[in-house]
Tab-separated table of C-alpha atoms in Angstrom:
chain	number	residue	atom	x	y	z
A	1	UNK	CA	0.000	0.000	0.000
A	2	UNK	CA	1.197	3.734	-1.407
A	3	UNK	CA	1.807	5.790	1.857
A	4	UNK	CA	-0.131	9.130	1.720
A	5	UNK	CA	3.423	11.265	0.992
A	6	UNK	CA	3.965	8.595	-2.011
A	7	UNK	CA	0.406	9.272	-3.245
A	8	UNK	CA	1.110	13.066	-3.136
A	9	UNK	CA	4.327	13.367	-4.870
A	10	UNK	CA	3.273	11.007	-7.266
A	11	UNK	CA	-0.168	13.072	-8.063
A	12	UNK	CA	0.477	16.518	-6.894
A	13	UNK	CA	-0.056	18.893	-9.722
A	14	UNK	CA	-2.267	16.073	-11.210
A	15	UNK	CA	-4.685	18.589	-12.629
A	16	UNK	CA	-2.059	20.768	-14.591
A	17	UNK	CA	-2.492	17.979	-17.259
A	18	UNK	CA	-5.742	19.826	-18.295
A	19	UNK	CA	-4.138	22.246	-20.312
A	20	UNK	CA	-6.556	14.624	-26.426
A	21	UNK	CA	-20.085	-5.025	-43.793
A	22	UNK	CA	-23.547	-10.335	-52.121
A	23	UNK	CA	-26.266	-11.316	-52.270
A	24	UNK	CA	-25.579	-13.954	-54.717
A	25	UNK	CA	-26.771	-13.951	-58.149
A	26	UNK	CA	-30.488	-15.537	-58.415
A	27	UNK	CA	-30.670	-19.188	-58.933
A	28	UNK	CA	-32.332	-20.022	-62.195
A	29	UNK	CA	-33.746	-23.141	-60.622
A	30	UNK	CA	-36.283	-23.699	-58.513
A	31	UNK	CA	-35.619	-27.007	-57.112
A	32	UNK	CA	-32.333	-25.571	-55.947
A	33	UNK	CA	-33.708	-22.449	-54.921
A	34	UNK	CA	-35.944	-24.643	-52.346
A	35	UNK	CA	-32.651	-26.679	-51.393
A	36	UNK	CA	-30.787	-23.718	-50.417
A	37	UNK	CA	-33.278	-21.939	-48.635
A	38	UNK	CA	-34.561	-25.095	-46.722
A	39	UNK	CA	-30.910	-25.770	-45.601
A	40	UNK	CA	-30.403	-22.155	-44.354
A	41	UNK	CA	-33.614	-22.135	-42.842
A	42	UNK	CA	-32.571	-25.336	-40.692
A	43	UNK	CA	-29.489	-23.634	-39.884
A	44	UNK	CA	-31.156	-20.562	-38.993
A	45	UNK	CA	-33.433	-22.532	-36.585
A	46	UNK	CA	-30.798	-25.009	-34.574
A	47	UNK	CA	-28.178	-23.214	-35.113
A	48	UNK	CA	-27.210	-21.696	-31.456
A	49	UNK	CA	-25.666	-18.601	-32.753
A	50	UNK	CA	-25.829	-18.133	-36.577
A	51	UNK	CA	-24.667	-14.787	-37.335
A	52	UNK	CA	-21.915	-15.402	-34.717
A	53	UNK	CA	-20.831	-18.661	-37.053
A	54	UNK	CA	-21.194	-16.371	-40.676
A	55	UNK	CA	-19.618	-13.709	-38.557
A	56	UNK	CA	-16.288	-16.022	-38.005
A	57	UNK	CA	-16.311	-17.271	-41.833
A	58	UNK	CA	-15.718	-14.480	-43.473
A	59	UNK	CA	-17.931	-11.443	-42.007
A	60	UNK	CA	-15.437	-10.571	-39.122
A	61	UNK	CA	-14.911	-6.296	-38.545
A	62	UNK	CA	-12.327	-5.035	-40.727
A	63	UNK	CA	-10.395	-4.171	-37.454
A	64	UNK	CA	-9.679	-7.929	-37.120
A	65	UNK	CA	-8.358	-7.854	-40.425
A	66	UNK	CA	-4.777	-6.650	-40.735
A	67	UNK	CA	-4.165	-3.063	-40.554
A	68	UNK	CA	-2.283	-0.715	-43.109
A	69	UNK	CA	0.770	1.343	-41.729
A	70	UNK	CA	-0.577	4.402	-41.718
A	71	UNK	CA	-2.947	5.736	-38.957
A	72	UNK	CA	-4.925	7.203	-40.580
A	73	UNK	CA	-5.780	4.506	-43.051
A	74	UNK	CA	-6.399	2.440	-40.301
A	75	UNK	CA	-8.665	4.693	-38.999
A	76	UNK	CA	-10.511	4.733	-42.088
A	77	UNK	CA	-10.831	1.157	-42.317
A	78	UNK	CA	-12.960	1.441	-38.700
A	79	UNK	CA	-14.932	3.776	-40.037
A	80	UNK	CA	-15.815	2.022	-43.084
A	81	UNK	CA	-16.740	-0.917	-40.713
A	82	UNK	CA	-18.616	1.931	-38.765
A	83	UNK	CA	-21.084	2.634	-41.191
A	84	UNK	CA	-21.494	-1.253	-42.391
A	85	UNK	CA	-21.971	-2.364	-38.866
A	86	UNK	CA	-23.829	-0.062	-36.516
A	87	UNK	CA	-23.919	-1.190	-32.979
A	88	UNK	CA	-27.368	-2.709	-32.258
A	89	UNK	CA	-30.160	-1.003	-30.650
A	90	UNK	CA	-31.897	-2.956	-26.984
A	91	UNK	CA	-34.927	-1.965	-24.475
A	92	UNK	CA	-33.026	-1.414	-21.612
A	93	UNK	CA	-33.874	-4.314	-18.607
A	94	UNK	CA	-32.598	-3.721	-15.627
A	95	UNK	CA	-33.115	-5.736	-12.433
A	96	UNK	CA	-34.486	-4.691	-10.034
A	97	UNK	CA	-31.108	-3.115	-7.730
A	98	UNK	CA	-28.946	-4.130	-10.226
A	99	UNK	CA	-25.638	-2.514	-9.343
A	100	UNK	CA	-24.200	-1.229	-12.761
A	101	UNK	CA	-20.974	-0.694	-11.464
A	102	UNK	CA	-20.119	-4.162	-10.627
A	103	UNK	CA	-19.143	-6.330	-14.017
A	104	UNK	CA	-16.357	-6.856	-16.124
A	105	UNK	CA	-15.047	-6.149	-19.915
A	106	UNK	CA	-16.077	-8.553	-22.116
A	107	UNK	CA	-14.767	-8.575	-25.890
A	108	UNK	CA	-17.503	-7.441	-28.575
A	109	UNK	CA	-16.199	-8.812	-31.809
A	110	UNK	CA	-18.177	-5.902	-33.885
A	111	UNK	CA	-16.326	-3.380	-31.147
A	112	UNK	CA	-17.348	-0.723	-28.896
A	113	UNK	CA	-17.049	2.458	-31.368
A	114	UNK	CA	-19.831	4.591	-32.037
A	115	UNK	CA	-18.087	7.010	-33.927
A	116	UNK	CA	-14.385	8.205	-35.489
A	117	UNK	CA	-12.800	11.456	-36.486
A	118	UNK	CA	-14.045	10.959	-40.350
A	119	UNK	CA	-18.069	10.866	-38.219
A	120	UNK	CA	-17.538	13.331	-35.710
A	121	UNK	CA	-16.162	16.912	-36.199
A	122	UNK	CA	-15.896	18.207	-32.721
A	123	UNK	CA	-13.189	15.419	-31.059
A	124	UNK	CA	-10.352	17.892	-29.938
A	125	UNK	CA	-7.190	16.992	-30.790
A	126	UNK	CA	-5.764	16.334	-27.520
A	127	UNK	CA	-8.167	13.172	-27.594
A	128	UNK	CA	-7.995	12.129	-30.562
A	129	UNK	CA	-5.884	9.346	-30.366
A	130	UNK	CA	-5.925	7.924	-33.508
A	131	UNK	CA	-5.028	11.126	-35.147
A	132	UNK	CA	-2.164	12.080	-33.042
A	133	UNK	CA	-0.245	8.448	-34.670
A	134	UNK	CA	-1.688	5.815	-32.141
A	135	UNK	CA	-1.327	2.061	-34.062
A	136	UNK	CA	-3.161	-0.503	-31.607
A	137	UNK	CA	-7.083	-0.346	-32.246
A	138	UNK	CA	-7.704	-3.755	-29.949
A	139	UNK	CA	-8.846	-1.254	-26.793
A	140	UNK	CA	-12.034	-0.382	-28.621
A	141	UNK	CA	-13.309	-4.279	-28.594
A	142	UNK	CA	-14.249	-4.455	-25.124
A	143	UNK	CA	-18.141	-3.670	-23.230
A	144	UNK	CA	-18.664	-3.088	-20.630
A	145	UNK	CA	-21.128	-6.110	-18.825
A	146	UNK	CA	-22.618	-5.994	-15.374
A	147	UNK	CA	-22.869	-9.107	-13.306
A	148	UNK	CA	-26.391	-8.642	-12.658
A	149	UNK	CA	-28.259	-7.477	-16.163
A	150	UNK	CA	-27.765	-6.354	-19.452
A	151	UNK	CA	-26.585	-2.483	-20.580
A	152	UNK	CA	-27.003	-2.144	-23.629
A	153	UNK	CA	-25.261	0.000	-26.516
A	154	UNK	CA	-25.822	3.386	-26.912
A	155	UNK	CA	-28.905	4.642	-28.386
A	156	UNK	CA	-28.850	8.002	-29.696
A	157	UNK	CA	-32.273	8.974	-31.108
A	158	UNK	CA	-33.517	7.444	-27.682
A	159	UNK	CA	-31.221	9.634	-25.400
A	160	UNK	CA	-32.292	12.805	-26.889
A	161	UNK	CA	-36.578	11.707	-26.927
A	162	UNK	CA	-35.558	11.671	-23.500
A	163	UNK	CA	-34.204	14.909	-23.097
A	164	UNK	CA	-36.339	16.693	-25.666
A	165	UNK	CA	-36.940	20.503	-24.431
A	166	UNK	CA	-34.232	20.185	-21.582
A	167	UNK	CA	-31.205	21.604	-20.754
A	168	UNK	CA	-27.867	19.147	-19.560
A	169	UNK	CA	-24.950	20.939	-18.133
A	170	UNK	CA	-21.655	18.837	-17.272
A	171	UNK	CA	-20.158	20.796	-14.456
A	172	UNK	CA	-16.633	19.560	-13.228
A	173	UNK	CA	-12.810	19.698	-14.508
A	174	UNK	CA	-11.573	18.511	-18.282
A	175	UNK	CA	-12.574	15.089	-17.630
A	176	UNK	CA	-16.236	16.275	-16.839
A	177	UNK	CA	-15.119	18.131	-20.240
A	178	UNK	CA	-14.338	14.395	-21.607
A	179	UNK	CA	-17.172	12.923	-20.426
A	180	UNK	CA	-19.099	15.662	-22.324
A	181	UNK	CA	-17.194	16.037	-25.630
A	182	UNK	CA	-17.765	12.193	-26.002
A	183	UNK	CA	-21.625	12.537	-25.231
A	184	UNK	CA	-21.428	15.015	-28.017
A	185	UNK	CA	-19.922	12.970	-30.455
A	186	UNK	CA	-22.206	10.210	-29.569
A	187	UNK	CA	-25.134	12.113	-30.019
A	188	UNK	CA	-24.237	14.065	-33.245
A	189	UNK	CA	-24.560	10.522	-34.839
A	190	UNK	CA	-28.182	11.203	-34.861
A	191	UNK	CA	-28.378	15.062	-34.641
A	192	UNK	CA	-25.791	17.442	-35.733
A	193	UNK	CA	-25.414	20.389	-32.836
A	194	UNK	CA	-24.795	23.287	-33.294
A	195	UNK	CA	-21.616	25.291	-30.786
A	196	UNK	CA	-23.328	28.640	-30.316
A	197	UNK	CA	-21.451	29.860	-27.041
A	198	UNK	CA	-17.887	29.259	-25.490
A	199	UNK	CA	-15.760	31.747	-23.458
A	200	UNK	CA	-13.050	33.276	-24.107
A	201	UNK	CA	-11.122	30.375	-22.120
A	202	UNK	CA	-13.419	27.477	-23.783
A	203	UNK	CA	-14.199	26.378	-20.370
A	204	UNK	CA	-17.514	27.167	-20.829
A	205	UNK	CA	-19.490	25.461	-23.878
A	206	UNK	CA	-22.889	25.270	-24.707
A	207	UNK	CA	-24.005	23.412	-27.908
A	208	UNK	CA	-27.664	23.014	-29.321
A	209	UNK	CA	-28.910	20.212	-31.191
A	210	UNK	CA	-32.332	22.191	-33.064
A	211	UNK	CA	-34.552	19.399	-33.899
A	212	UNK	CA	-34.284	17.812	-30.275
A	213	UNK	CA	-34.438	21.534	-29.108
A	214	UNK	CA	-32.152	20.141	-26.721
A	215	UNK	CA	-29.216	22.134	-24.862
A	216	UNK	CA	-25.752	20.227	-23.829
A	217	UNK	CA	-23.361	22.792	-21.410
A	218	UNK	CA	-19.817	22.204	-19.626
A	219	UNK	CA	-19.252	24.485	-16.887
A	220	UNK	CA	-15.422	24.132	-15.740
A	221	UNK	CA	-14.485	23.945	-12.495
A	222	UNK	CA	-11.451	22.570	-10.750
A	223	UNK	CA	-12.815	22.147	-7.024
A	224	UNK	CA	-16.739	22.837	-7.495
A	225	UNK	CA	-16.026	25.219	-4.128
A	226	UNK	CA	-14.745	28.370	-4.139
A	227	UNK	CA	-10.419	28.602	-4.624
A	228	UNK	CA	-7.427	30.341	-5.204
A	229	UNK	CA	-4.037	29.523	-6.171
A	230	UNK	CA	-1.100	30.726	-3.771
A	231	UNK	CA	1.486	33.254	-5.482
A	232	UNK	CA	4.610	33.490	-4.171
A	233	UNK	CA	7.352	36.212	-5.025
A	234	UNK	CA	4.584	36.352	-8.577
A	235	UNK	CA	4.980	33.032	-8.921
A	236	UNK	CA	1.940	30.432	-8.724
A	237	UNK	CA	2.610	27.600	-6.171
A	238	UNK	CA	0.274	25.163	-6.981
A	239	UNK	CA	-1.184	25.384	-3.269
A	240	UNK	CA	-4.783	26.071	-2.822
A	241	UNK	CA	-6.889	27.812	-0.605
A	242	UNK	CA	-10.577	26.150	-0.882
A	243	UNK	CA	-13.240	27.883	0.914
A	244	UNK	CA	-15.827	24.986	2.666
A	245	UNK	CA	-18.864	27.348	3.346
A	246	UNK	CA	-18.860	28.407	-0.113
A	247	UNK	CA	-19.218	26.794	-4.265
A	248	UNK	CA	-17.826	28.626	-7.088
A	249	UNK	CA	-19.854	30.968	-8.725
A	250	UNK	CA	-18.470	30.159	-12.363
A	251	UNK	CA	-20.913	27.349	-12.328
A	252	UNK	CA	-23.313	28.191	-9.754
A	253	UNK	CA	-24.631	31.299	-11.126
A	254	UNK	CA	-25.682	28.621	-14.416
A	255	UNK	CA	-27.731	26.503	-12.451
A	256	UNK	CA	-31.170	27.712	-12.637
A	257	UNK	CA	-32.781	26.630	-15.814
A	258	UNK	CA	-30.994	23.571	-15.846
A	259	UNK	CA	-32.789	20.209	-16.015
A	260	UNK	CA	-30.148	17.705	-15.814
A	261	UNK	CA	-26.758	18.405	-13.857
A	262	UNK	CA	-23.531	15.889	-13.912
A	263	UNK	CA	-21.206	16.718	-11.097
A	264	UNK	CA	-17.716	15.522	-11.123
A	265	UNK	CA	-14.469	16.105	-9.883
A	266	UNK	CA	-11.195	14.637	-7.720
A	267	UNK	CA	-7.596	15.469	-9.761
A	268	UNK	CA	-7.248	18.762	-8.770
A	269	UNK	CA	-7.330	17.591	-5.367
A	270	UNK	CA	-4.516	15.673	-4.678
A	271	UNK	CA	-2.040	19.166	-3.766
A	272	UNK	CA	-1.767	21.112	-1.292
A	273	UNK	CA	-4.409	22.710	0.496
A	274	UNK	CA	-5.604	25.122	2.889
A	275	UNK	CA	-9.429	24.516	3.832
A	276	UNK	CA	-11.196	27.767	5.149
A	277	UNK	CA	-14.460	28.500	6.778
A	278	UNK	CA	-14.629	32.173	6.412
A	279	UNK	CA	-11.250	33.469	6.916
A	280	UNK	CA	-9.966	30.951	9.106
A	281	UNK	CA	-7.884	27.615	8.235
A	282	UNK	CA	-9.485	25.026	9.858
A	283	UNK	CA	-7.948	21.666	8.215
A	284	UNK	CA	-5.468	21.333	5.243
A	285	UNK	CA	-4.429	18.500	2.818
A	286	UNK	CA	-0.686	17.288	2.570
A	287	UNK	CA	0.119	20.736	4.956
A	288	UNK	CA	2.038	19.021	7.460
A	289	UNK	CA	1.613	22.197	10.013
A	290	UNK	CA	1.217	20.945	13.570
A	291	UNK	CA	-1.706	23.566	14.587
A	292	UNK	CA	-3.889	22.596	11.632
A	293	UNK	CA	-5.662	19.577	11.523
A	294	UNK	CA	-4.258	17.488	8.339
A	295	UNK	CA	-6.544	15.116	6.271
A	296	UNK	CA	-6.489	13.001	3.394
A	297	UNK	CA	-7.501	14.251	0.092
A	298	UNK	CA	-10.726	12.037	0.369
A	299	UNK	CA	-12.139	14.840	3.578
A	300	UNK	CA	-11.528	17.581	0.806
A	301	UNK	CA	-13.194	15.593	-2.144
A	302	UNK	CA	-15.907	15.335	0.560
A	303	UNK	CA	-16.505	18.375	1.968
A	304	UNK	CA	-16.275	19.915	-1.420
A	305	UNK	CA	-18.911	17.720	-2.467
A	306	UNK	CA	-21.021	18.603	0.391
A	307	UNK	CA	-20.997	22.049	-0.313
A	308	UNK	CA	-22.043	21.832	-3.877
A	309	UNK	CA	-24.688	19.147	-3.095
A	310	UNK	CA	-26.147	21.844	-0.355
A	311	UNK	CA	-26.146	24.338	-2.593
A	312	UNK	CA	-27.795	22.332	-5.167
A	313	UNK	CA	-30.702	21.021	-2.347
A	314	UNK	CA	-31.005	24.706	-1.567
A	315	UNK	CA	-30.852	26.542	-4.873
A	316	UNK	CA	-34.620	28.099	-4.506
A	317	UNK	CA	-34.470	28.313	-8.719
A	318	UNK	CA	-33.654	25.058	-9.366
A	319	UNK	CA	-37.533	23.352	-9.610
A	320	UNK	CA	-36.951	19.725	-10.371
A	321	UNK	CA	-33.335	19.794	-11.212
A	322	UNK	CA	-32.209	15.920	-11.674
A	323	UNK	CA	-28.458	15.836	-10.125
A	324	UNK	CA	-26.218	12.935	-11.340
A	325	UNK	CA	-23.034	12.319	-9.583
A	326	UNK	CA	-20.002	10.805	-12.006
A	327	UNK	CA	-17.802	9.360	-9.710
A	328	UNK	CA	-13.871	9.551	-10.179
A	329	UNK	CA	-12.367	8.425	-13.084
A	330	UNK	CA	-8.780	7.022	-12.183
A	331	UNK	CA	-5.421	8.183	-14.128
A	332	UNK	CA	-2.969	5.375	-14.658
A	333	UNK	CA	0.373	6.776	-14.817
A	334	UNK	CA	2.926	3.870	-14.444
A	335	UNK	CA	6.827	3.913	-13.077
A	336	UNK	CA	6.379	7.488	-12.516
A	337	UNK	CA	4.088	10.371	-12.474
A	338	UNK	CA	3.034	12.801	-14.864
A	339	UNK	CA	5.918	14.870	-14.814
A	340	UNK	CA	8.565	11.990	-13.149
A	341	UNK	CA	8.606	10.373	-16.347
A	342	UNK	CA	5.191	8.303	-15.850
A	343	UNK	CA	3.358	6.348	-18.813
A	344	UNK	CA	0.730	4.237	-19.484
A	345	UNK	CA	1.152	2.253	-23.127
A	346	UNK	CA	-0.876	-0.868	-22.245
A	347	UNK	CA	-3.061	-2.208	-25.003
A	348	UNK	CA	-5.795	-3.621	-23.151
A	349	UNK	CA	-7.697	-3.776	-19.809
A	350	UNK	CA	-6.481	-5.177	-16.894
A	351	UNK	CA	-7.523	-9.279	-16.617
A	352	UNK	CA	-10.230	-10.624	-14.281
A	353	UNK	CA	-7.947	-11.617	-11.897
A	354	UNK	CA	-6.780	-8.155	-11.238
A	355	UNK	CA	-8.228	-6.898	-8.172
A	356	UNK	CA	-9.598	-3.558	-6.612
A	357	UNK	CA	-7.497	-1.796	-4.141
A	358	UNK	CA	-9.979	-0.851	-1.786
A	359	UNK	CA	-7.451	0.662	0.566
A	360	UNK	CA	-6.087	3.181	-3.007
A	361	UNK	CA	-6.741	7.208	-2.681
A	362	UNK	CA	-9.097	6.432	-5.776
A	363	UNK	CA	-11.563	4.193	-4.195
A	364	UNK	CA	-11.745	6.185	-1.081
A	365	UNK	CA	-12.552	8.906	-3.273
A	366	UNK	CA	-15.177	7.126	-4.946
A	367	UNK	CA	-16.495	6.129	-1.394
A	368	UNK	CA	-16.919	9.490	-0.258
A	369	UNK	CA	-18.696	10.692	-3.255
A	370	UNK	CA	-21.170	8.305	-3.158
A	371	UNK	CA	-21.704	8.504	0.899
A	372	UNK	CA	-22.540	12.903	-0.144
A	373	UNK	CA	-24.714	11.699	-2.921
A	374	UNK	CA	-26.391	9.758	-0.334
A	375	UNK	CA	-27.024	12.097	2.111
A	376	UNK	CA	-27.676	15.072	-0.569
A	377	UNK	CA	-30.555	12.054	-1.994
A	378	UNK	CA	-32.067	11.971	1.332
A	379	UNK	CA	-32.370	15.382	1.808
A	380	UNK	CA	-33.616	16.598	-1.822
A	381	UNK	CA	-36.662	14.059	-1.253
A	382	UNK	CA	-37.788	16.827	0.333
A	383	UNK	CA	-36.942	19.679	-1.556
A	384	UNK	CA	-38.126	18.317	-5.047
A	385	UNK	CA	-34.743	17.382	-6.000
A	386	UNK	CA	-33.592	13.929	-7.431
A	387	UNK	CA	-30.157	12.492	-6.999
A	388	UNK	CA	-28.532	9.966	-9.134
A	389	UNK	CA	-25.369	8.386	-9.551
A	390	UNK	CA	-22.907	7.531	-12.438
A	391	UNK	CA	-20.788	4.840	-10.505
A	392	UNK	CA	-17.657	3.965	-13.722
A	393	UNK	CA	-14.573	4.145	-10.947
A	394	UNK	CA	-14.711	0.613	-10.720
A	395	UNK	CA	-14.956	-0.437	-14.371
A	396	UNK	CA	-12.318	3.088	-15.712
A	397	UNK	CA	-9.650	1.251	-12.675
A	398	UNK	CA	-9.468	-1.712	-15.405
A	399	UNK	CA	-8.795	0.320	-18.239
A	400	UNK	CA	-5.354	1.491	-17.931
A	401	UNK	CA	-5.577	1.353	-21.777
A	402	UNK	CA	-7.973	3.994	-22.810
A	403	UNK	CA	-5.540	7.217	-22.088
A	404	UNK	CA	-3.787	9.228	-25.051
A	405	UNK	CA	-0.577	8.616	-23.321
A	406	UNK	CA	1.753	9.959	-25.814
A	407	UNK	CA	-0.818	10.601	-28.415
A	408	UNK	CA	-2.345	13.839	-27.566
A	409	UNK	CA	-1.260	16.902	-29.674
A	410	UNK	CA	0.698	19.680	-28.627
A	411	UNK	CA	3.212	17.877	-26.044
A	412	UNK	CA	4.018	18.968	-22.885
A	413	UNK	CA	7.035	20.446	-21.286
A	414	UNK	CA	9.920	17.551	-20.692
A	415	UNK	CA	7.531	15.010	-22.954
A	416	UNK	CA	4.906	14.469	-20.399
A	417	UNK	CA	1.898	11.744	-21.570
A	418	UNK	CA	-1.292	11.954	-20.554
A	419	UNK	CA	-2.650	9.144	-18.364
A	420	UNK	CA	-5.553	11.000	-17.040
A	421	UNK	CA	-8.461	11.859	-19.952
A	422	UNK	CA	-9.584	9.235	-22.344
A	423	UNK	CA	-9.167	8.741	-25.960
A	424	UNK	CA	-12.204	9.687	-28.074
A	425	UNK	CA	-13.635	6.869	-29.040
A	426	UNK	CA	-12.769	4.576	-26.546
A	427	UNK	CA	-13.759	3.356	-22.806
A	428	UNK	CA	-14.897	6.934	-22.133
A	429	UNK	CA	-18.132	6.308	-24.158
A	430	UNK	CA	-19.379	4.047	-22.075
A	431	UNK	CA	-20.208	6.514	-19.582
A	432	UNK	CA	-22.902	7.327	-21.923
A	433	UNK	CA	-23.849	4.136	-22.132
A	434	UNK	CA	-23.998	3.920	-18.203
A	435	UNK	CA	-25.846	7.520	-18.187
A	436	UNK	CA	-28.583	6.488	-20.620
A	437	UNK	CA	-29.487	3.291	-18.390
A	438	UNK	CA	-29.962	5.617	-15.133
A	439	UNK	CA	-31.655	8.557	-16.956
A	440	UNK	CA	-33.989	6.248	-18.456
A	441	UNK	CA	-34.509	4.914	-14.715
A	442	UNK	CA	-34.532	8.663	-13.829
A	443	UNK	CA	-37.746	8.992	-16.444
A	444	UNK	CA	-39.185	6.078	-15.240
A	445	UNK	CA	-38.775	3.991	-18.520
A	446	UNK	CA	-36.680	1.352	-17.286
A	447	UNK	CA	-38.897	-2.292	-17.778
């Protein structure tokens, strides 16, 4: 087990990374016409998995086929198979208390992409993997399958009949960002949007898709409370002061009018950092002072969450705001962190045998999310405001595969790779695919 100091060096500054299918020709007799067919018919009938059999003589995804040098003819070649072999549409059945979060990656032979750069205009570069010269396309064969019921693929014409009329806004850091810009792309399959607001930062986004009359937001935010960055001698530091008693205003003033809100964050928090109520320090984060009270970053994560999920349960112009927690999303920087000289180059997700640390600074991140969405649920009963939750730590721990890693645009100072947002298309989108199962539970549609 990582003591807390190793957790810190290796993750302080963590969030500085923000800135990646012939029909033959007819038979001219009859007689063999009615052989054929009666033949295929039979093997239609007792056959235990037909297309599964044609599939494996001769019908398999071009991406099993061998791949030309050249990224970006490989890249064409999945989206060829793309638009031959669009991932199949399900009712969504759900157990009842099926946990989604508990499963493992199973391989899906037709693969997990929705979408490419060729299908989707808005992937930004720093995510677009296969642009930016990455070779190994065996990442985006896996599913995601709980133990307890089916989730199915993505449906895009269903997600936005659901959210017809309504406003989403993804407030959170650049992986609420990447949990938003792959949403997009996922949605623009069915819908093209249109990007009629960003700031002068592009922290802030709004895009509108016209026919849905549907509005999708991001809303940045590093700790979802109120902060500032340290200077000293004009320099920043990288330490934090976080104020407890009150949530940032760049997202907060946004909130009314908005119908469906995913909250995220955790990377920024693992620094250093001063925790005020008013304008005294009452605890800090990796401080080390002896008269403040030090916690892990989990008690920040926490009482940040708090905060917001107060704010939310008391915003008085918020009428039937739907709040859906996404809960961390783990980097996977190996022999190293970002800026030690860390990587992560695997080519596929960790095996079945690979277990959770339930003792990592991830999970107990995770844990303490969920126990404020909890309490936030309990209270908002009350209040007319529903909780949800958006549990993928467990399933993005096995993907140490799904990063850019080197393959992310404009490089970093001293060759950095980025092991913390997701490549576009990739594990990421199954967020979505997660997201449409509980909004559809959210609407009451789940059978």
């Amino acid at each position: 087990m990582k003591s807390s100091s190793t957790v810190f060096k290796e993750k302080n500054q963590l969030g500085k990374v923000e800135s990646c299918i012939n029909m033959g020709r007819p038979v001219h007799f009859m007689l063999s016409s009615l052989f054929i067919a009666t033949i295929f018919s039979i093997f239609l009938l007792y056959s235990p998995k037909p297309l599964i059999v044609l599939s494996k003589n001769g019908l398999d995804p071009v991406l099993q086929q061998k791949e030309a040098s050249s990224p970006m003819q490989g890249h064409d070649s999945v989206q060829k198979q793309l638009d031959q072999d669009k991932p199949h549409k399900s009712n969504f059945q759900k157990k009842e208390n099926c946990d989604l979060s508990k499963g493992h990656w199973i391989r899906e032979p037709r693969g997990s992409y929705f979408y490419t750069n060729s299908s989707c205009a808005t992937i930004p570069n720093s995510k677009n993997c296969f642009k930016q010269g990455r070779m190994d396309k065996d990442f985006l064969n896996w599913i995601w399958k709980p133990d307890q019921c089916e989730l199915p693929r993505f449906d895009a014409k269903s997600f936005l009949q659901i959210v017809q009329g309504k406003t989403m806004a993804f407030i959170g850091d650049s992986v609420a960002r990447n949990h938003m810009e792959s949403l997009l792309c996922l949605l623009s399959q069915e819908e093209n949007p249109e990007d009629i607001y960003k700031d002068s930062e592009d922290r802030f986004r709004t895009w509108y898709f016209p026919r849905s009359d549907f509005t999708l937001k991001v809303l940045w935010t590093k700790f979802l409370i109120a902060g500032e960055e340290r200077m000293i001698n004009g320099t920043a530091s990288g330490i934090y002061d976080l104020q407890l008693d009150k949530v940032d205003d760049g997202w907060a003033k946004h909130l009314p009018g908005v119908d469906y809100a995913i909250v995220s964050s955790g990377h920024w928090f693992f620094r250093i950092l001063y925790l005020h109520e008013g304008d005294n320090v009452v605890e800090c984060v990796y401080c080390n002072e002896p008269n403040v009270t030090g916690h892990h970053v989990e008690f920040s994560v926490q009482m940040s969450f708090r905060a917001t999920f107060n704010y939310i349960n008391d915003c008085k112009n918020c009428s039937g705001l739907v709040t859906l927690l996404r809960t961390f999303a783990p980097a996977h920087f190996e022999h190293g962190a970002w800026n030690t000289g860390g990587y992560c180059n695997r080519t596929g997700p960790f095996n079945e045998t690979h277990e959770i640390d339930i003792a990592s600074s991830e999970w107990k991140v995770r844990n303490a999310q969920i126990e404020e969405v909890e309490r936030a649920r309990k209270v908002g009963k009350n209040q007319g405001k529903r909780f949800g939750v958006l549990d993928v730590t467990r399933a993005m721990l096995m993907r140490p595969d799904g990063h850019p890693g080197e393959h992310y645009g404009e490089k970093w100072q001293g060759g950095a790779k980025d092991c913390v947002h997701w490549c576009m298309p990739g594990p990421v989108d199954t967020w979505s695919e997660i997201f449409m199962a509980v909004l559809r539970d959210q609407a009451g549609l789940s059978s």
